[in-house]
PDB file of C-alpha atoms in Angstrom:
ATOM      1  CA  MET U  28      80.336  28.928-120.545  1.00 40.00           C
ATOM      2  CA  LYS U  29      82.655  27.693-117.808  1.00 42.00           C
ATOM      3  CA  THR U  30      80.525  29.441-115.186  1.00 37.00           C
ATOM      4  CA  LYS U  31      77.369  27.812-116.496  1.00 42.00           C
ATOM      5  CA  HIS U  32      78.898  24.356-116.222  1.00 42.00           C
ATOM      6  CA  THR U  33      80.141  25.104-112.710  1.00 39.00           C
ATOM      7  CA  ILE U  34      76.652  26.157-111.683  1.00 37.00           C
ATOM      8  CA  ARG U  35      75.161  23.023-113.168  1.00 43.00           C
ATOM      9  CA  LEU U  36      77.655  20.817-111.337  1.00 43.00           C
ATOM     10  CA  THR U  37      76.923  22.662-108.109  1.00 40.00           C
ATOM     11  CA  PHE U  38      73.218  22.010-108.629  1.00 40.00           C
ATOM     12  CA  TYR U  39      73.759  18.307-109.134  1.00 42.00           C
ATOM     13  CA  PHE U  40      76.116  18.132-106.151  1.00 45.00           C
ATOM     14  CA  ALA U  41      73.383  19.592-103.951  1.00 42.00           C
ATOM     15  CA  PHE U  42      70.875  17.251-105.569  1.00 42.00           C
ATOM     16  CA  PHE U  43      72.833  14.170-104.529  1.00 43.00           C
ATOM     17  CA  PHE U  44      72.344  15.033-100.892  1.00 44.00           C
ATOM     18  CA  CYS U  45      68.629  14.297-101.136  1.00 36.00           C
ATOM     19  CA  LEU U  46      67.732  17.362-103.164  1.00 37.00           C
ATOM     20  CA  CYS U  47      68.724  19.757-100.437  1.00 40.00           C
ATOM     21  CA  HIS U  48      68.358  23.513-100.702  1.00 39.00           C
ATOM     22  CA  ILE U  49      69.791  26.206 -98.484  1.00 41.00           C
ATOM     23  CA  SER U  50      67.192  28.138 -96.534  1.00 42.00           C
ATOM     24  CA  ALA U  51      68.179  31.782 -96.272  1.00 41.00           C
ATOM     25  CA  GLN U  52      68.605  32.896 -92.690  1.00 43.00           C
ATOM     26  CA  THR U  53      68.878  36.273 -90.995  1.00 44.00           C
ATOM     27  CA  LYS U  54      70.553  35.116 -87.798  1.00 49.00           C
ATOM     28  CA  SER U  55      74.199  35.740 -88.696  1.00 55.00           C
ATOM     29  CA  ASN U  56      74.713  37.613 -85.403  1.00 64.00           C
ATOM     30  CA  ALA U  57      73.441  34.701 -83.341  1.00 71.00           C
ATOM     31  CA  GLU U  58      75.715  33.516 -80.549  1.00 88.00           C
ATOM     32  CA  LEU U  59      77.716  30.434 -81.462  1.00 93.00           C
ATOM     33  CA  PRO U  60      77.722  27.265 -79.347  1.00 94.00           C
ATOM     34  CA  LYS U  61      80.833  26.600 -77.263  1.00 96.00           C
ATOM     35  CA  THR U  62      81.645  23.580 -79.398  1.00 97.00           C
ATOM     36  CA  TYR U  63      80.693  21.977 -82.681  1.00 97.00           C
ATOM     37  CA  ASP U  64      80.796  18.214 -82.181  1.00 97.00           C
ATOM     38  CA  PHE U  65      80.867  15.553 -84.891  1.00 96.00           C
ATOM     39  CA  ASP U  66      80.076  11.824 -84.969  1.00 94.00           C
ATOM     40  CA  TYR U  67      81.058  10.754 -88.488  1.00 95.00           C
ATOM     41  CA  VAL U  68      83.451  11.585 -91.317  1.00 95.00           C
ATOM     42  CA  TYR U  69      81.894  11.162 -94.766  1.00 93.00           C
ATOM     43  CA  LYS U  70      84.708  10.791 -97.303  1.00 92.00           C
ATOM     44  CA  LEU U  71      83.904  11.622-100.889  1.00 89.00           C
ATOM     45  CA  LYS U  72      86.326  11.059-103.768  1.00 90.00           C
ATOM     46  CA  ILE U  73      85.891  13.135-106.912  1.00 88.00           C
ATOM     47  CA  THR U  74      87.445  11.862-110.130  1.00 90.00           C
ATOM     48  CA  HIS U  75      87.821  14.358-112.964  1.00 85.00           C
ATOM     49  CA  LYS U  76      89.864  14.409-116.153  1.00 80.00           C
ATOM     50  CA  LYS U  77      92.122  17.172-114.863  1.00 77.00           C
ATOM     51  CA  ASN U  78      92.669  15.850-111.340  1.00 78.00           C
ATOM     52  CA  ASP U  79      91.246  13.884-108.440  1.00 83.00           C
ATOM     53  CA  ALA U  80      90.244  15.238-105.045  1.00 84.00           C
ATOM     54  CA  GLN U  81      88.938  13.977-101.725  1.00 86.00           C
ATOM     55  CA  LEU U  82      86.360  15.889 -99.699  1.00 86.00           C
ATOM     56  CA  ASP U  83      85.909  15.045 -96.025  1.00 91.00           C
ATOM     57  CA  TYR U  84      82.591  16.115 -94.501  1.00 91.00           C
ATOM     58  CA  TYR U  85      82.090  15.988 -90.739  1.00 94.00           C
ATOM     59  CA  LEU U  86      78.536  15.138 -89.674  1.00 93.00           C
ATOM     60  CA  LYS U  87      76.549  14.776 -86.475  1.00 93.00           C
ATOM     61  CA  LYS U  88      73.273  12.923 -86.200  1.00 90.00           C
ATOM     62  CA  ASP U  89      70.270  15.287 -86.154  1.00 87.00           C
ATOM     63  CA  ALA U  90      72.501  18.382 -86.106  1.00 89.00           C
ATOM     64  CA  GLU U  91      71.688  21.424 -88.272  1.00 87.00           C
ATOM     65  CA  TYR U  92      75.333  21.926 -89.159  1.00 91.00           C
ATOM     66  CA  PHE U  93      78.167  20.084 -90.840  1.00 91.00           C
ATOM     67  CA  GLY U  94      81.925  20.527 -91.054  1.00 93.00           C
ATOM     68  CA  PHE U  95      84.257  20.452 -94.012  1.00 89.00           C
ATOM     69  CA  ASP U  96      87.973  19.718 -93.918  1.00 87.00           C
ATOM     70  CA  THR U  97      89.659  22.253 -96.203  1.00 76.00           C
ATOM     71  CA  SER U  98      93.166  20.761 -95.938  1.00 72.00           C
ATOM     72  CA  ALA U  99      93.274  20.386 -99.713  1.00 62.00           C
ATOM     73  CA  MET U 100      93.065  24.180 -99.988  1.00 58.00           C
ATOM     74  CA  THR U 101      96.156  24.658 -97.811  1.00 57.00           C
ATOM     75  CA  GLU U 102      98.224  21.795 -99.184  1.00 61.00           C
ATOM     76  CA  GLY U 103     101.896  22.670 -99.044  1.00 59.00           C
ATOM     77  CA  ASN U 104     101.403  25.304 -96.354  1.00 60.00           C
ATOM     78  CA  ASN U 105     102.142  23.643 -93.031  1.00 64.00           C
ATOM     79  CA  ASN U 106     101.636  26.913 -91.148  1.00 69.00           C
ATOM     80  CA  THR U 107      97.964  27.232 -92.079  1.00 78.00           C
ATOM     81  CA  LYS U 108      95.017  25.077 -91.046  1.00 85.00           C
ATOM     82  CA  MET U 109      91.384  25.696 -91.945  1.00 89.00           C
ATOM     83  CA  PHE U 110      88.116  23.992 -91.096  1.00 93.00           C
ATOM     84  CA  MET U 111      84.715  25.207 -92.284  1.00 92.00           C
ATOM     85  CA  VAL U 112      81.360  24.792 -90.559  1.00 94.00           C
ATOM     86  CA  THR U 113      77.996  25.556 -92.148  1.00 89.00           C
ATOM     87  CA  ASP U 114      75.376  26.175 -89.468  1.00 91.00           C
ATOM     88  CA  ASN U 115      71.975  26.582 -91.080  1.00 84.00           C
ATOM     89  CA  SER U 116      70.132  27.101 -87.778  1.00 86.00           C
ATOM     90  CA  ARG U 117      72.171  30.267 -87.199  1.00 89.00           C
ATOM     91  CA  GLY U 118      72.451  31.206 -90.859  1.00 86.00           C
ATOM     92  CA  VAL U 119      76.248  31.315 -90.919  1.00 89.00           C
ATOM     93  CA  ASN U 120      79.271  29.873 -92.651  1.00 90.00           C
ATOM     94  CA  LEU U 121      82.253  29.731 -90.300  1.00 93.00           C
ATOM     95  CA  MET U 122      85.905  29.421 -91.243  1.00 93.00           C
ATOM     96  CA  PHE U 123      88.132  28.371 -88.344  1.00 94.00           C
ATOM     97  CA  MET U 124      91.747  29.177 -89.168  1.00 91.00           C
ATOM     98  CA  GLU U 125      95.140  28.700 -87.548  1.00 89.00           C
ATOM     99  CA  MET U 126      97.680  31.094 -89.042  1.00 84.00           C
ATOM    100  CA  MET U 127     100.972  32.465 -87.721  1.00 81.00           C
ATOM    101  CA  GLY U 128     100.268  30.990 -84.314  1.00 83.00           C
ATOM    102  CA  ASN U 129      96.848  32.637 -84.086  1.00 89.00           C
ATOM    103  CA  LYS U 130      93.404  31.032 -84.047  1.00 92.00           C
ATOM    104  CA  MET U 131      91.008  33.140 -86.069  1.00 94.00           C
ATOM    105  CA  LEU U 132      87.357  32.933 -87.039  1.00 93.00           C
ATOM    106  CA  GLN U 133      85.793  34.359 -90.182  1.00 91.00           C
ATOM    107  CA  LYS U 134      81.995  34.455 -90.226  1.00 90.00           C
ATOM    108  CA  SER U 135      79.674  35.110 -93.163  1.00 88.00           C
ATOM    109  CA  SER U 136      75.928  34.887 -93.661  1.00 86.00           C
ATOM    110  CA  ILE U 137      74.250  32.128 -95.652  1.00 77.00           C
ATOM    111  CA  HIS U 138      72.339  33.485 -98.619  1.00 67.00           C
ATOM    112  CA  GLU U 139      69.684  31.564-100.487  1.00 56.00           C
ATOM    113  CA  SER U 140      71.132  30.033-103.611  1.00 53.00           C
ATOM    114  CA  ASN U 141      69.837  31.345-106.919  1.00 39.00           C
ATOM    115  CA  PHE U 142      71.522  28.865-109.228  1.00 38.00           C
ATOM    116  CA  MET U 143      68.287  27.019-109.863  1.00 43.00           C
ATOM    117  CA  SER U 144      67.104  29.821-112.121  1.00 42.00           C
ATOM    118  CA  GLU U 145      69.821  29.029-114.642  1.00 46.00           C
ATOM    119  CA  ASN U 146      68.875  25.347-114.777  1.00 44.00           C
ATOM    120  CA  SER U 147      65.106  25.576-114.475  1.00 43.00           C
ATOM    121  CA  SER U 148      64.703  25.283-118.248  1.00 46.00           C
ATOM    122  CA  ASP U 149      66.476  21.914-118.396  1.00 57.00           C
ATOM    123  CA  ASP U 150      63.972  19.179-119.153  1.00 66.00           C
ATOM    124  CA  VAL U 151      65.373  16.266-117.143  1.00 70.00           C
ATOM    125  CA  THR U 152      63.761  12.832-117.138  1.00 74.00           C
ATOM    126  CA  PHE U 153      64.460  10.648-114.088  1.00 79.00           C
ATOM    127  CA  LYS U 154      63.941   6.948-113.615  1.00 86.00           C
ATOM    128  CA  LYS U 155      64.786   4.335-111.040  1.00 90.00           C
ATOM    129  CA  ILE U 156      67.513   1.880-112.015  1.00 95.00           C
ATOM    130  CA  GLU U 157      68.933  -1.319-110.556  1.00 96.00           C
ATOM    131  CA  SER U 158      70.124  -1.140-106.952  1.00 96.00           C
ATOM    132  CA  LYS U 159      73.603  -2.133-105.833  1.00 96.00           C
ATOM    133  CA  THR U 160      75.737  -2.481-102.708  1.00 97.00           C
ATOM    134  CA  ILE U 161      78.472   0.077-102.014  1.00 96.00           C
ATOM    135  CA  LEU U 162      80.819  -0.262 -99.028  1.00 95.00           C
ATOM    136  CA  GLY U 163      78.348  -2.758 -97.577  1.00 95.00           C
ATOM    137  CA  TYR U 164      75.383  -0.359 -97.833  1.00 95.00           C
ATOM    138  CA  HIS U 165      72.339  -1.214 -99.931  1.00 96.00           C
ATOM    139  CA  CYS U 166      71.763   1.649-102.367  1.00 95.00           C
ATOM    140  CA  GLU U 167      68.887   2.545-104.658  1.00 94.00           C
ATOM    141  CA  GLY U 168      69.892   3.789-108.073  1.00 94.00           C
ATOM    142  CA  PHE U 169      68.444   6.682-110.068  1.00 91.00           C
ATOM    143  CA  GLU U 170      69.216   8.099-113.468  1.00 91.00           C
ATOM    144  CA  GLY U 171      68.379  11.463-114.980  1.00 86.00           C
ATOM    145  CA  GLU U 172      68.996  12.698-118.499  1.00 86.00           C
ATOM    146  CA  SER U 173      68.545  15.913-120.446  1.00 84.00           C
ATOM    147  CA  ASN U 174      69.732  17.122-123.832  1.00 86.00           C
ATOM    148  CA  ASP U 175      72.934  18.410-122.248  1.00 86.00           C
ATOM    149  CA  SER U 176      73.814  15.897-119.568  1.00 87.00           C
ATOM    150  CA  LYS U 177      73.271  12.530-117.968  1.00 89.00           C
ATOM    151  CA  ILE U 178      73.529  11.655-114.293  1.00 88.00           C
ATOM    152  CA  ARG U 179      73.414   8.356-112.436  1.00 92.00           C
ATOM    153  CA  PHE U 180      73.553   8.201-108.657  1.00 90.00           C
ATOM    154  CA  TYR U 181      73.040   5.800-105.766  1.00 93.00           C
ATOM    155  CA  ILE U 182      71.610   6.668-102.333  1.00 91.00           C
ATOM    156  CA  THR U 183      71.421   4.597 -99.168  1.00 93.00           C
ATOM    157  CA  ASP U 184      69.207   4.948 -96.114  1.00 91.00           C
ATOM    158  CA  ASP U 185      71.195   2.331 -94.171  1.00 92.00           C
ATOM    159  CA  VAL U 186      72.951   5.190 -92.358  1.00 90.00           C
ATOM    160  CA  PRO U 187      71.930   7.243 -89.295  1.00 88.00           C
ATOM    161  CA  LEU U 188      72.643  10.534 -91.071  1.00 86.00           C
ATOM    162  CA  SER U 189      71.275  12.903 -93.666  1.00 80.00           C
ATOM    163  CA  PHE U 190      72.266  16.315 -95.021  1.00 72.00           C
ATOM    164  CA  ASN U 191      68.586  17.207 -95.041  1.00 69.00           C
ATOM    165  CA  LYS U 192      68.684  18.235 -91.373  1.00 63.00           C
ATOM    166  CA  VAL U 193      71.238  20.862 -92.340  1.00 61.00           C
ATOM    167  CA  TRP U 194      69.727  22.142 -95.551  1.00 56.00           C
ATOM    168  CA  GLY U 195      66.009  21.466 -95.302  1.00 55.00           C
ATOM    169  CA  MET U 196      63.854  20.673 -98.323  1.00 51.00           C
ATOM    170  CA  ASN U 197      62.242  22.932-100.857  1.00 51.00           C
ATOM    171  CA  GLN U 198      59.682  21.396-103.205  1.00 51.00           C
ATOM    172  CA  LYS U 199      60.386  24.103-105.798  1.00 52.00           C
ATOM    173  CA  THR U 200      63.887  22.742-106.370  1.00 51.00           C
ATOM    174  CA  ILE U 201      62.719  19.311-107.505  1.00 55.00           C
ATOM    175  CA  PRO U 202      63.697  18.786-111.158  1.00 56.00           C
ATOM    176  CA  LYS U 203      60.996  17.880-113.651  1.00 57.00           C
ATOM    177  CA  GLY U 204      60.319  14.167-113.769  1.00 57.00           C
ATOM    178  CA  PHE U 205      61.625  13.406-110.280  1.00 60.00           C
ATOM    179  CA  ASN U 206      59.251  11.866-107.754  1.00 63.00           C
ATOM    180  CA  PRO U 207      59.127  14.097-104.619  1.00 63.00           C
ATOM    181  CA  SER U 208      58.351  11.083-102.425  1.00 67.00           C
ATOM    182  CA  ILE U 209      62.004  10.070-102.799  1.00 67.00           C
ATOM    183  CA  MET U 210      62.976  13.210-100.918  1.00 67.00           C
ATOM    184  CA  ALA U 211      60.736  12.218 -98.025  1.00 72.00           C
ATOM    185  CA  LYS U 212      62.145   8.686 -97.951  1.00 78.00           C
ATOM    186  CA  TYR U 213      65.720   9.909 -97.529  1.00 78.00           C
ATOM    187  CA  ALA U 214      64.962  12.964 -95.406  1.00 74.00           C
ATOM    188  CA  LYS U 215      65.956  11.413 -92.070  1.00 78.00           C
ATOM    189  CA  ASN U 216      68.558   8.858 -93.133  1.00 85.00           C
ATOM    190  CA  GLY U 217      70.210   9.197 -96.505  1.00 87.00           C
ATOM    191  CA  LEU U 218      73.596   9.722 -98.127  1.00 90.00           C
ATOM    192  CA  MET U 219      74.731   9.693-101.722  1.00 89.00           C
ATOM    193  CA  MET U 220      77.247   6.869-102.125  1.00 93.00           C
ATOM    194  CA  GLU U 221      78.124   7.163-105.799  1.00 94.00           C
ATOM    195  CA  MET U 222      77.443   9.446-108.752  1.00 91.00           C
ATOM    196  CA  MET U 223      78.485   9.569-112.398  1.00 92.00           C
ATOM    197  CA  TYR U 224      77.904  12.840-114.235  1.00 89.00           C
ATOM    198  CA  THR U 225      78.319  13.036-118.017  1.00 91.00           C
ATOM    199  CA  ASP U 226      78.363  16.318-119.916  1.00 89.00           C
ATOM    200  CA  LYS U 227      77.242  15.442-123.433  1.00 90.00           C
ATOM    201  CA  LYS U 228      78.576  18.673-124.950  1.00 90.00           C
ATOM    202  CA  ASN U 229      81.892  18.974-123.147  1.00 88.00           C
ATOM    203  CA  ASP U 230      83.585  15.807-121.988  1.00 87.00           C
ATOM    204  CA  LYS U 231      85.991  17.845-119.855  1.00 86.00           C
ATOM    205  CA  ASN U 232      83.188  18.382-117.335  1.00 86.00           C
ATOM    206  CA  THR U 233      82.409  14.676-116.939  1.00 90.00           C
ATOM    207  CA  MET U 234      83.107  13.503-113.405  1.00 89.00           C
ATOM    208  CA  THR U 235      82.527  10.762-110.845  1.00 91.00           C
ATOM    209  CA  MET U 236      81.876  11.058-107.121  1.00 90.00           C
ATOM    210  CA  GLU U 237      82.083   8.076-104.806  1.00 93.00           C
ATOM    211  CA  CYS U 238      81.943   7.595-101.072  1.00 94.00           C
ATOM    212  CA  ILE U 239      85.153   5.862-100.025  1.00 95.00           C
ATOM    213  CA  GLY U 240      84.452   5.837 -96.320  1.00 95.00           C
ATOM    214  CA  LEU U 241      81.962   6.626 -93.567  1.00 94.00           C
ATOM    215  CA  GLU U 242      83.860   6.520 -90.289  1.00 95.00           C
ATOM    216  CA  LYS U 243      83.027   7.363 -86.690  1.00 95.00           C
ATOM    217  CA  THR U 244      84.873  10.259 -85.076  1.00 96.00           C
ATOM    218  CA  ASP U 245      84.859  12.285 -81.867  1.00 96.00           C
ATOM    219  CA  PHE U 246      86.249  15.439 -83.497  1.00 96.00           C
ATOM    220  CA  SER U 247      85.065  18.810 -82.191  1.00 96.00           C
ATOM    221  CA  ILE U 248      85.793  22.516 -82.643  1.00 95.00           C
ATOM    222  CA  ASP U 249      86.047  24.695 -79.527  1.00 96.00           C
ATOM    223  CA  THR U 250      84.693  28.037 -80.743  1.00 95.00           C
ATOM    224  CA  THR U 251      85.809  29.858 -77.579  1.00 94.00           C
ATOM    225  CA  LYS U 252      89.453  29.516 -78.624  1.00 94.00           C
ATOM    226  CA  TYR U 253      88.990  31.472 -81.867  1.00 94.00           C
ATOM    227  CA  ASN U 254      88.938  35.249 -82.205  1.00 90.00           C
ATOM    228  CA  SER U 255      87.530  37.273 -85.062  1.00 81.00           C
ATOM    229  CA  MET U 256      90.041  38.225 -87.725  1.00 64.00           C
ATOM    230  CA  MET U 257      89.563  41.929 -86.957  1.00 56.00           C
ATOM    231  CA  GLY U 258      90.149  41.300 -83.249  1.00 50.00           C
ATOM    232  CA  THR U 259      93.234  39.202 -83.941  1.00 49.00           C
ATOM    233  CA  PHE U 260      94.916  41.980 -85.901  1.00 48.00           C
ATOM    234  CA  GLY U 261      93.844  44.685 -83.461  1.00 49.00           C
ATOM    235  CA  ASN U 262      91.267  46.462 -85.645  1.00 48.00           C
TER     236      ASN U 262
END
Protein backbone atom coordinates (compact mmCIF):
# COMPACT_ATOMS: atom_id res chain seq x y z
CA MET A 1 0.00 0.00 0.00
CA LYS A 2 2.91 2.31 0.78
CA THR A 3 4.29 1.78 -2.72
CA LYS A 4 0.96 2.65 -4.30
CA HIS A 5 0.80 5.93 -2.41
CA THR A 6 4.39 6.75 -3.36
CA ILE A 7 3.57 6.16 -7.01
CA ARG A 8 0.51 8.35 -6.78
CA LEU A 9 2.49 11.17 -5.18
CA THR A 10 5.15 10.83 -7.86
CA PHE A 11 2.45 11.14 -10.51
CA TYR A 12 1.06 14.30 -8.98
CA PHE A 13 4.55 15.75 -8.53
CA ALA A 14 5.18 15.29 -12.25
CA PHE A 15 1.73 16.70 -12.97
CA PHE A 16 2.51 19.97 -11.21
CA PHE A 17 5.26 20.69 -13.68
CA CYS A 18 2.73 21.19 -16.47
CA LEU A 19 1.80 17.55 -16.84
CA CYS A 20 5.25 16.53 -17.96
CA HIS A 21 6.18 13.00 -18.96
CA ILE A 22 9.60 11.51 -19.51
CA SER A 23 10.28 10.52 -23.10
CA ALA A 24 12.32 7.34 -23.22
CA GLN A 25 15.64 7.83 -24.97
CA THR A 26 18.26 5.48 -26.37
CA LYS A 27 21.17 7.90 -26.38
CA SER A 28 22.77 7.02 -23.03
CA ASN A 29 26.19 6.70 -24.72
CA ALA A 30 25.98 10.19 -26.20
CA GLU A 31 28.92 12.47 -25.49
CA LEU A 32 28.27 14.93 -22.69
CA PRO A 33 28.73 18.69 -23.07
CA LYS A 34 31.80 20.22 -21.43
CA THR A 35 29.58 22.08 -18.98
CA TYR A 36 26.03 22.15 -17.72
CA ASP A 37 25.12 25.78 -17.06
CA PHE A 38 22.19 27.06 -15.01
CA ASP A 39 20.37 30.40 -14.80
CA TYR A 40 17.91 29.92 -11.93
CA VAL A 41 17.43 28.03 -8.68
CA TYR A 42 13.83 26.94 -8.09
CA LYS A 43 13.38 26.27 -4.37
CA LEU A 44 10.55 24.00 -3.37
CA LYS A 45 9.56 23.35 0.25
CA ILE A 46 7.70 20.14 1.05
CA THR A 47 5.72 19.98 4.28
CA HIS A 48 4.69 16.54 5.50
CA LYS A 49 3.48 15.19 8.83
CA LYS A 50 6.69 13.26 9.42
CA ASN A 51 9.16 15.95 8.34
CA ASP A 52 9.83 18.92 6.10
CA ALA A 53 12.29 19.09 3.22
CA GLN A 54 13.59 21.60 0.71
CA LEU A 55 14.33 20.67 -2.90
CA ASP A 56 16.52 22.96 -4.98
CA TYR A 57 16.18 22.57 -8.75
CA TYR A 58 18.66 24.25 -11.08
CA LEU A 59 17.16 25.40 -14.38
CA LYS A 60 18.31 27.03 -17.59
CA LYS A 61 16.01 28.77 -20.04
CA ASP A 62 15.20 26.59 -23.07
CA ALA A 63 17.59 23.84 -21.93
CA GLU A 64 16.60 20.15 -22.16
CA TYR A 65 18.16 19.39 -18.80
CA PHE A 66 17.84 20.41 -15.18
CA GLY A 67 19.95 19.99 -12.06
CA PHE A 68 19.02 18.86 -8.58
CA ASP A 69 20.92 19.64 -5.40
CA THR A 70 21.06 16.41 -3.38
CA SER A 71 22.69 17.94 -0.29
CA ALA A 72 19.80 16.70 1.83
CA MET A 73 20.82 13.14 0.96
CA THR A 74 24.36 13.67 2.29
CA GLU A 75 23.48 15.73 5.34
CA GLY A 76 25.95 15.06 8.12
CA ASN A 77 28.62 13.78 5.74
CA ASN A 78 30.93 16.70 5.00
CA ASN A 79 33.22 14.50 2.88
CA THR A 80 30.57 13.76 0.26
CA LYS A 81 28.92 16.09 -2.24
CA MET A 82 26.43 15.09 -4.92
CA PHE A 83 24.62 16.94 -7.68
CA MET A 84 22.26 15.27 -10.15
CA VAL A 85 21.51 16.31 -13.72
CA THR A 86 18.71 14.89 -15.85
CA ASP A 87 19.46 15.40 -19.54
CA ASN A 88 16.49 14.30 -21.61
CA SER A 89 18.11 15.18 -24.96
CA ARG A 90 20.81 12.58 -24.27
CA GLY A 91 18.56 10.20 -22.36
CA VAL A 92 20.69 10.15 -19.21
CA ASN A 93 20.58 10.79 -15.50
CA LEU A 94 23.96 11.95 -14.21
CA MET A 95 25.20 11.90 -10.64
CA PHE A 96 28.24 14.11 -10.06
CA MET A 97 29.94 13.10 -6.82
CA GLU A 98 32.89 14.27 -4.75
CA MET A 99 34.05 11.52 -2.40
CA MET A 100 37.37 10.88 -0.67
CA GLY A 101 39.00 13.63 -2.68
CA ASN A 102 37.84 12.17 -5.99
CA LYS A 103 35.36 13.58 -8.51
CA MET A 104 33.25 10.78 -9.91
CA LEU A 105 30.40 10.50 -12.38
CA GLN A 106 27.68 7.86 -12.37
CA LYS A 107 25.55 7.69 -15.51
CA SER A 108 22.29 5.82 -16.06
CA SER A 109 19.73 5.75 -18.85
CA ILE A 110 16.32 7.39 -18.60
CA HIS A 111 13.51 4.89 -18.95
CA GLU A 112 9.94 5.80 -19.75
CA SER A 113 7.88 5.91 -16.60
CA ASN A 114 5.14 3.31 -16.26
CA PHE A 115 3.48 4.63 -13.12
CA MET A 116 0.54 5.98 -15.06
CA SER A 117 -0.82 2.47 -15.49
CA GLU A 118 -1.46 2.19 -11.77
CA ASN A 119 -3.40 5.46 -11.67
CA SER A 120 -5.21 5.31 -14.99
CA SER A 121 -8.36 3.99 -13.31
CA ASP A 122 -8.67 7.02 -11.02
CA ASP A 123 -11.61 9.14 -12.10
CA VAL A 124 -10.36 12.65 -11.33
CA THR A 125 -12.48 15.75 -11.91
CA PHE A 126 -10.58 19.02 -12.42
CA LYS A 127 -11.83 22.57 -12.27
CA LYS A 128 -10.36 26.03 -12.33
CA ILE A 129 -10.43 27.90 -9.02
CA GLU A 130 -9.68 31.44 -7.89
CA SER A 131 -6.26 32.81 -8.81
CA LYS A 132 -3.82 34.24 -6.29
CA THR A 133 -0.41 35.90 -6.06
CA ILE A 134 2.56 33.92 -4.72
CA LEU A 135 5.98 35.52 -4.25
CA GLY A 136 4.79 38.35 -6.49
CA TYR A 137 3.79 36.01 -9.34
CA HIS A 138 0.21 35.85 -10.59
CA CYS A 139 -0.92 32.22 -10.44
CA GLU A 140 -3.93 30.40 -11.83
CA GLY A 141 -5.47 27.86 -9.51
CA PHE A 142 -6.75 24.37 -10.32
CA GLU A 143 -8.35 21.68 -8.24
CA GLY A 144 -8.76 17.97 -8.90
CA GLU A 145 -10.60 15.39 -6.84
CA SER A 146 -11.17 11.65 -6.92
CA ASN A 147 -12.61 9.16 -4.46
CA ASP A 148 -9.17 8.71 -2.91
CA SER A 149 -7.56 12.13 -3.01
CA LYS A 150 -7.87 15.84 -3.54
CA ILE A 151 -5.29 18.18 -5.03
CA ARG A 152 -5.13 21.95 -5.36
CA PHE A 153 -2.29 23.67 -7.16
CA TYR A 154 -1.27 27.05 -8.55
CA ILE A 155 0.80 27.68 -11.69
CA THR A 156 2.33 30.88 -13.03
CA ASP A 157 3.49 31.79 -16.51
CA ASP A 158 5.13 35.02 -15.29
CA VAL A 159 8.49 33.21 -15.41
CA PRO A 160 10.93 32.61 -18.29
CA LEU A 161 11.17 28.89 -17.51
CA SER A 162 9.31 25.63 -17.83
CA PHE A 163 10.06 21.98 -17.06
CA ASN A 164 8.30 21.10 -20.30
CA LYS A 165 11.46 21.70 -22.34
CA VAL A 166 13.10 18.96 -20.31
CA TRP A 167 10.31 16.42 -20.18
CA GLY A 168 8.17 17.07 -23.24
CA MET A 169 4.42 16.49 -23.28
CA ASN A 170 2.42 13.35 -23.81
CA GLN A 171 -1.32 13.72 -24.37
CA LYS A 172 -1.90 10.19 -23.05
CA THR A 173 -0.84 11.25 -19.56
CA ILE A 174 -3.56 13.87 -19.18
CA PRO A 175 -5.93 12.84 -16.37
CA LYS A 176 -9.63 12.57 -17.11
CA GLY A 177 -11.42 15.88 -16.79
CA PHE A 178 -8.35 18.05 -17.34
CA ASN A 179 -8.34 20.47 -20.27
CA PRO A 180 -5.28 19.75 -22.48
CA SER A 181 -5.14 23.39 -23.59
CA ILE A 182 -3.73 24.22 -20.15
CA MET A 183 -0.66 22.17 -21.02
CA ALA A 184 -0.11 24.24 -24.14
CA LYS A 185 -0.52 27.51 -22.23
CA TYR A 186 2.24 26.63 -19.77
CA ALA A 187 4.48 24.73 -22.16
CA LYS A 188 6.98 27.56 -22.72
CA ASN A 189 6.74 29.48 -19.46
CA GLY A 190 5.27 27.79 -16.42
CA LEU A 191 6.15 26.70 -12.90
CA MET A 192 4.09 25.24 -10.10
CA MET A 193 4.20 27.68 -7.18
CA GLU A 194 2.05 25.89 -4.63
CA MET A 195 0.27 22.57 -4.17
CA MET A 196 -1.83 20.96 -1.45
CA TYR A 197 -2.36 17.21 -1.71
CA THR A 198 -4.89 15.45 0.55
CA ASP A 199 -5.12 11.68 0.84
CA LYS A 200 -8.69 10.99 1.92
CA LYS A 201 -7.92 7.44 3.09
CA ASN A 202 -4.61 7.98 4.84
CA ASP A 203 -3.91 11.37 6.34
CA LYS A 204 -0.24 10.46 6.78
CA ASN A 205 0.25 10.97 3.04
CA THR A 206 -1.20 14.49 3.01
CA MET A 207 1.41 17.04 2.02
CA THR A 208 2.03 20.59 0.83
CA MET A 209 4.55 21.87 -1.70
CA GLU A 210 5.34 25.55 -2.07
CA CYS A 211 7.88 27.55 -4.00
CA ILE A 212 9.85 29.62 -1.51
CA GLY A 213 12.21 31.17 -3.99
CA LEU A 214 13.15 31.56 -7.65
CA GLU A 215 16.63 33.06 -7.75
CA LYS A 216 19.15 33.79 -10.48
CA THR A 217 22.42 31.87 -10.43
CA ASP A 218 25.53 31.37 -12.55
CA PHE A 219 26.22 27.85 -11.26
CA SER A 220 27.72 25.31 -13.66
CA ILE A 221 29.11 21.77 -13.64
CA ASP A 222 32.36 21.10 -15.52
CA THR A 223 31.87 17.53 -16.75
CA THR A 224 35.51 17.22 -17.87
CA LYS A 225 36.66 17.16 -14.24
CA TYR A 226 34.67 14.02 -13.38
CA ASN A 227 35.73 10.44 -14.08
CA SER A 228 33.52 7.39 -14.22
CA MET A 229 33.28 5.45 -10.98
CA MET A 230 34.90 2.40 -12.59
CA GLY A 231 37.78 4.53 -13.88
CA THR A 232 38.25 6.21 -10.51
CA PHE A 233 38.71 2.89 -8.72
CA GLY A 234 40.89 1.44 -11.47
CA ASN A 235 38.45 -1.14 -12.87
